[in-house]
XYZ file of C-alpha atoms in Angstrom:
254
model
C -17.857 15.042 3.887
C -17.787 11.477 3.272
C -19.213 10.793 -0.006
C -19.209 6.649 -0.824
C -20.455 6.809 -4.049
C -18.550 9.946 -5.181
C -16.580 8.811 -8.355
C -13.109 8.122 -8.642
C -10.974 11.044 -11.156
C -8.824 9.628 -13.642
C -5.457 10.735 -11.989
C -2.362 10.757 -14.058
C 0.804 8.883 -13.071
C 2.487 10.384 -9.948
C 5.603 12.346 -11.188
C 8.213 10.093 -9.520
C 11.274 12.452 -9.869
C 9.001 15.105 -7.879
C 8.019 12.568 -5.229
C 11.532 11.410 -4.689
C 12.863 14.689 -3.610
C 10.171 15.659 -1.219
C 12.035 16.125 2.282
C 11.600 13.243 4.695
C 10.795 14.692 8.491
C 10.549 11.237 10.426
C 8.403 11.261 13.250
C 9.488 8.279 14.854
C 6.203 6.217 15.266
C 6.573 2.650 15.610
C 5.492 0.017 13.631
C 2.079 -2.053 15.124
C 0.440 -5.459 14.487
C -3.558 -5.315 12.670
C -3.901 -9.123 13.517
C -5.041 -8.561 16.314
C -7.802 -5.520 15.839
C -11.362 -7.493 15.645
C -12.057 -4.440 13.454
C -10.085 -5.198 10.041
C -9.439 -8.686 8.352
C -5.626 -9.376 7.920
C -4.542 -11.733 5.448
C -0.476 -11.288 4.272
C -0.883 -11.590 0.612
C 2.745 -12.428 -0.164
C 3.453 -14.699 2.711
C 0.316 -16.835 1.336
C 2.028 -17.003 -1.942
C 5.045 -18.385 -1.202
C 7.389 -15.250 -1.930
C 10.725 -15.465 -0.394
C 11.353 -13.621 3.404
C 7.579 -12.186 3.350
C 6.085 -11.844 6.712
C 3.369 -13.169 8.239
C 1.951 -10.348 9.840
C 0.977 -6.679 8.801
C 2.299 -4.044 10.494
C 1.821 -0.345 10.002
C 2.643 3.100 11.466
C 0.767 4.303 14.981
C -1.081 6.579 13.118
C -1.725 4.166 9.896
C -3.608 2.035 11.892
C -5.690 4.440 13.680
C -6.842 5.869 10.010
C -7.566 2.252 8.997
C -10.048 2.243 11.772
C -11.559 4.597 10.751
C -11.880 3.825 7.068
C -13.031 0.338 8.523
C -15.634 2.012 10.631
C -17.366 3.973 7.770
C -17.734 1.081 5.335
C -21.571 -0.252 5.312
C -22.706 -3.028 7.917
C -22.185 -6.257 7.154
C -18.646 -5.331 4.969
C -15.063 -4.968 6.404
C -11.840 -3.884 5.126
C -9.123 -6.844 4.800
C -5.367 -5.631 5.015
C -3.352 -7.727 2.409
C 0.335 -6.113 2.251
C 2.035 -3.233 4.946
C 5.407 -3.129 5.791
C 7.561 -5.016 3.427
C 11.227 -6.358 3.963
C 13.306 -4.858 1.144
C 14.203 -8.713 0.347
C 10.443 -8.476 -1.111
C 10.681 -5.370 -2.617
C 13.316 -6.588 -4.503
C 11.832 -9.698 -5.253
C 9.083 -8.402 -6.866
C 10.588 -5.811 -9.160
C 13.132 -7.976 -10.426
C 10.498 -10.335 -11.137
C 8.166 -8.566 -13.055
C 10.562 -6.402 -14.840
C 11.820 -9.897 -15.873
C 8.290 -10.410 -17.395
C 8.046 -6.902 -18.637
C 10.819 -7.720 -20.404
C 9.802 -11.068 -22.171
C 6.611 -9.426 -22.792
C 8.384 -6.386 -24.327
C 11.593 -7.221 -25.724
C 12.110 -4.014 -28.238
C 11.746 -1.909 -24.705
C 14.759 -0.168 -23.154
C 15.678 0.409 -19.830
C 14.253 3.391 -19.010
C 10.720 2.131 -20.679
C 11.079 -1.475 -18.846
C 11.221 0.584 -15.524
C 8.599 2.776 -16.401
C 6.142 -0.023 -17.199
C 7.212 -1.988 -13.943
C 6.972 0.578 -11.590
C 3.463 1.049 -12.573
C 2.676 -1.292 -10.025
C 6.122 -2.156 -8.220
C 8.344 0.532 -6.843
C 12.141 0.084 -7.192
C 13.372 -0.992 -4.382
C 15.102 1.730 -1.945
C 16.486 1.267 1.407
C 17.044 5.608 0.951
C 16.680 7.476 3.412
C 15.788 10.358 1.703
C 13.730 8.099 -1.221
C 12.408 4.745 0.356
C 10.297 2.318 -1.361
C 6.307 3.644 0.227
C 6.000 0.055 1.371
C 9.279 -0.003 3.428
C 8.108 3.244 5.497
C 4.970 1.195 6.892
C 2.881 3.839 5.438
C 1.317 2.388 2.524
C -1.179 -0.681 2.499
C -2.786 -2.993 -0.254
C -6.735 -3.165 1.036
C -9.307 -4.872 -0.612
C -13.277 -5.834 0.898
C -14.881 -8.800 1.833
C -18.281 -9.515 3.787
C -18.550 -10.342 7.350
C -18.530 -14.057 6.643
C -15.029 -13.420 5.410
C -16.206 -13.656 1.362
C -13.747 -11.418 -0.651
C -16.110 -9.181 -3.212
C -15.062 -8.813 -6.680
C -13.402 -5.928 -7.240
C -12.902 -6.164 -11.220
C -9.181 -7.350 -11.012
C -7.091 -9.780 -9.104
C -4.627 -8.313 -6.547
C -1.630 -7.131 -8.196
C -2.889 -7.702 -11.325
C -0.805 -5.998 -14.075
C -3.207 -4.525 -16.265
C -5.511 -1.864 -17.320
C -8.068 -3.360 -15.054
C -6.187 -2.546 -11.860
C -5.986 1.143 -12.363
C -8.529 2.798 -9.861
C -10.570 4.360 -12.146
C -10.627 2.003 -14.907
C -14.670 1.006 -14.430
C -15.236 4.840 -14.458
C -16.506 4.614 -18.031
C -19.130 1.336 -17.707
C -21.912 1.574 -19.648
C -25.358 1.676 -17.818
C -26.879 -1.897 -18.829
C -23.441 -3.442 -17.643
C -24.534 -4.235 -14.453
C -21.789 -6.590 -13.158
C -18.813 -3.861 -13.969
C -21.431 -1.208 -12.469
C -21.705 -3.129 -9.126
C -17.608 -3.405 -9.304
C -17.657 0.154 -9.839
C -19.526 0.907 -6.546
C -16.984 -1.577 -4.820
C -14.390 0.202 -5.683
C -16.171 3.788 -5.121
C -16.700 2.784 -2.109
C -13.320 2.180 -1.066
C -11.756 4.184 -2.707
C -14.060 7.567 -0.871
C -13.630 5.350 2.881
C -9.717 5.161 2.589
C -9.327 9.006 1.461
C -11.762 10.027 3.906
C -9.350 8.737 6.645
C -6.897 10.549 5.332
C -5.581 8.263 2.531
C -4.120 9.036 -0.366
C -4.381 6.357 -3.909
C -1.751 5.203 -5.655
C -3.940 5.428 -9.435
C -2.422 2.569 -11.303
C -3.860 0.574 -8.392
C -7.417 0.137 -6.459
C -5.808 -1.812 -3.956
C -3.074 1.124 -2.975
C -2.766 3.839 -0.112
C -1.033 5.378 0.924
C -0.484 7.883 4.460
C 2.404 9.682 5.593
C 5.155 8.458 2.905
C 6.400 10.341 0.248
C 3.781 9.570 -2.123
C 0.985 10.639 0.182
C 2.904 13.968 0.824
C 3.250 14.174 -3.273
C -0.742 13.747 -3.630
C -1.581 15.965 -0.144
C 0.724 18.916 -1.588
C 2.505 18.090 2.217
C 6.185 20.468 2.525
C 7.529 16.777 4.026
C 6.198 12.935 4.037
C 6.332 12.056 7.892
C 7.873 8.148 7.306
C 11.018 7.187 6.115
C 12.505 3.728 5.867
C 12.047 2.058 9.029
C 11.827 -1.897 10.246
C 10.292 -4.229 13.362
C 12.603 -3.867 16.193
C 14.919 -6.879 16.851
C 15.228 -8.581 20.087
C 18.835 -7.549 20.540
C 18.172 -4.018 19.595
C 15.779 -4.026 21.877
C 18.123 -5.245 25.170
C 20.750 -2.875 23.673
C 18.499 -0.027 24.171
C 17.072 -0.864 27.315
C 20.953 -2.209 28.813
C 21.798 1.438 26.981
C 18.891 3.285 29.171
C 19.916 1.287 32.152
C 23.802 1.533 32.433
C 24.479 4.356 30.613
C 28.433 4.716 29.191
C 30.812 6.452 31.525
C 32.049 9.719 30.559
């Protein structure tokens, strides 16, 4: 049962190593536009801010989008769910981790390797074009949502998007005082989305309110799921797509 105010647990980290080695059983479902669904606001976070090869569109799996309706469709009148980030080019993948490991780094400059990664991929996977371990983001399975009113306001949900901080972990407003009412008001925001998107079948990535995650290897991980059903996958090109159909048409001699 849908619960909107249920609160959100204090998950630990995913264990990565575990995730990675969950099997990958791709179903095949193409990637779909949300721009054009009157139901959900779509506004490509990374294209807005300038970052090198991001797209202007967000596209998810088949079955992403219909479980995006439906979180959509359970969220209060007069508030709507706005898409920021889908399917990401590895070119931004790898853009972004390099970038804030780089700041990780300046901002921790006694930290290894292994603790540099650790911090980064708190809130940017390492890039992986894997088969068998893609970045969530390059599946078209995960997607950064946030809320906003149906005059298009964006509500305040207690941290910026992306924001690399305590504030952006899911549950971080969990422990508000009761005469705070400002943080208990962004506590019910996030509640709130947080209980529509894993009613549809979502799982949360817990380091971030903005994160979900469905069919990838991290919503397998969360769902106890024997396989995630997305690997890596990409918009079809215009040549692939006359190869295929000159392929289906005049098929090779034998």
């Amino acid at each position: 049962m849908h619960e909107p105010n249920r609160p959100i647990p204090a998950f630990a980290e995913p264990d990565w190593a575990q995730v990675a080695r969950i099997p990958v059983a791709e179903c095949g479902e193409a990637l779909c536009t949300l721009r054009l669904s009157p139901a959900l606001r779509v506004y490509p976070a990374y294209r807005h801010l300038g970052i090198p090869d991001a797209v202007e569109d967000c596209q998810v799996r088949l079955e992403v989008f219909e479980r995006l309706l439906r979180a959509a469709g359970s969220l209060p009148d007069g508030l709507m769910l706005v898409v920021l980030d889908a399917w990401r080019p590895i070119a931004v993948q790898q853009h972004l981790y390099r970038t804030l490991e780089a700041a990780m780094a300046r901002h921790h400059p006694q930290a290894d390797a292994a603790t540099l990664q650790r911090l980064t991929r708190q809130f940017v996977s390492p890039p992986s074009r894997d088969p068998l371990a893609p970045s969530p983001h390059l599946t078209g399975g995960a997607v950064d949502v946030t809320l906003c009113d149906a005059q298009g306001r964006w509500l305040d949900m207690g941290s910026r998007f992306d924001e690399v901080g305590p504030r952006s972990f899911s549950a971080h407003y969990e422990t508000v005082t009761a005469g705070d009412s400002a943080a208990l008001a962004i506590r019910d925001r996030r509640r709130l989305l947080h209980n529509a998107m894993l009613a549809a079948g979502f799982s949360n990535l817990p380091s971030e309110w903005w994160h979900y995650d469905y069919g990838d290897q991290l919503w397998a991980w969360h769902h106890g799921q024997p396989a995630a059903l997305y690997g890596p996958t990409a918009p079809p090109s215009l040549e692939g797509l006359w190869q295929q159909q000159l392929a289906e048409r005049f098929p090779s001699p034998l």
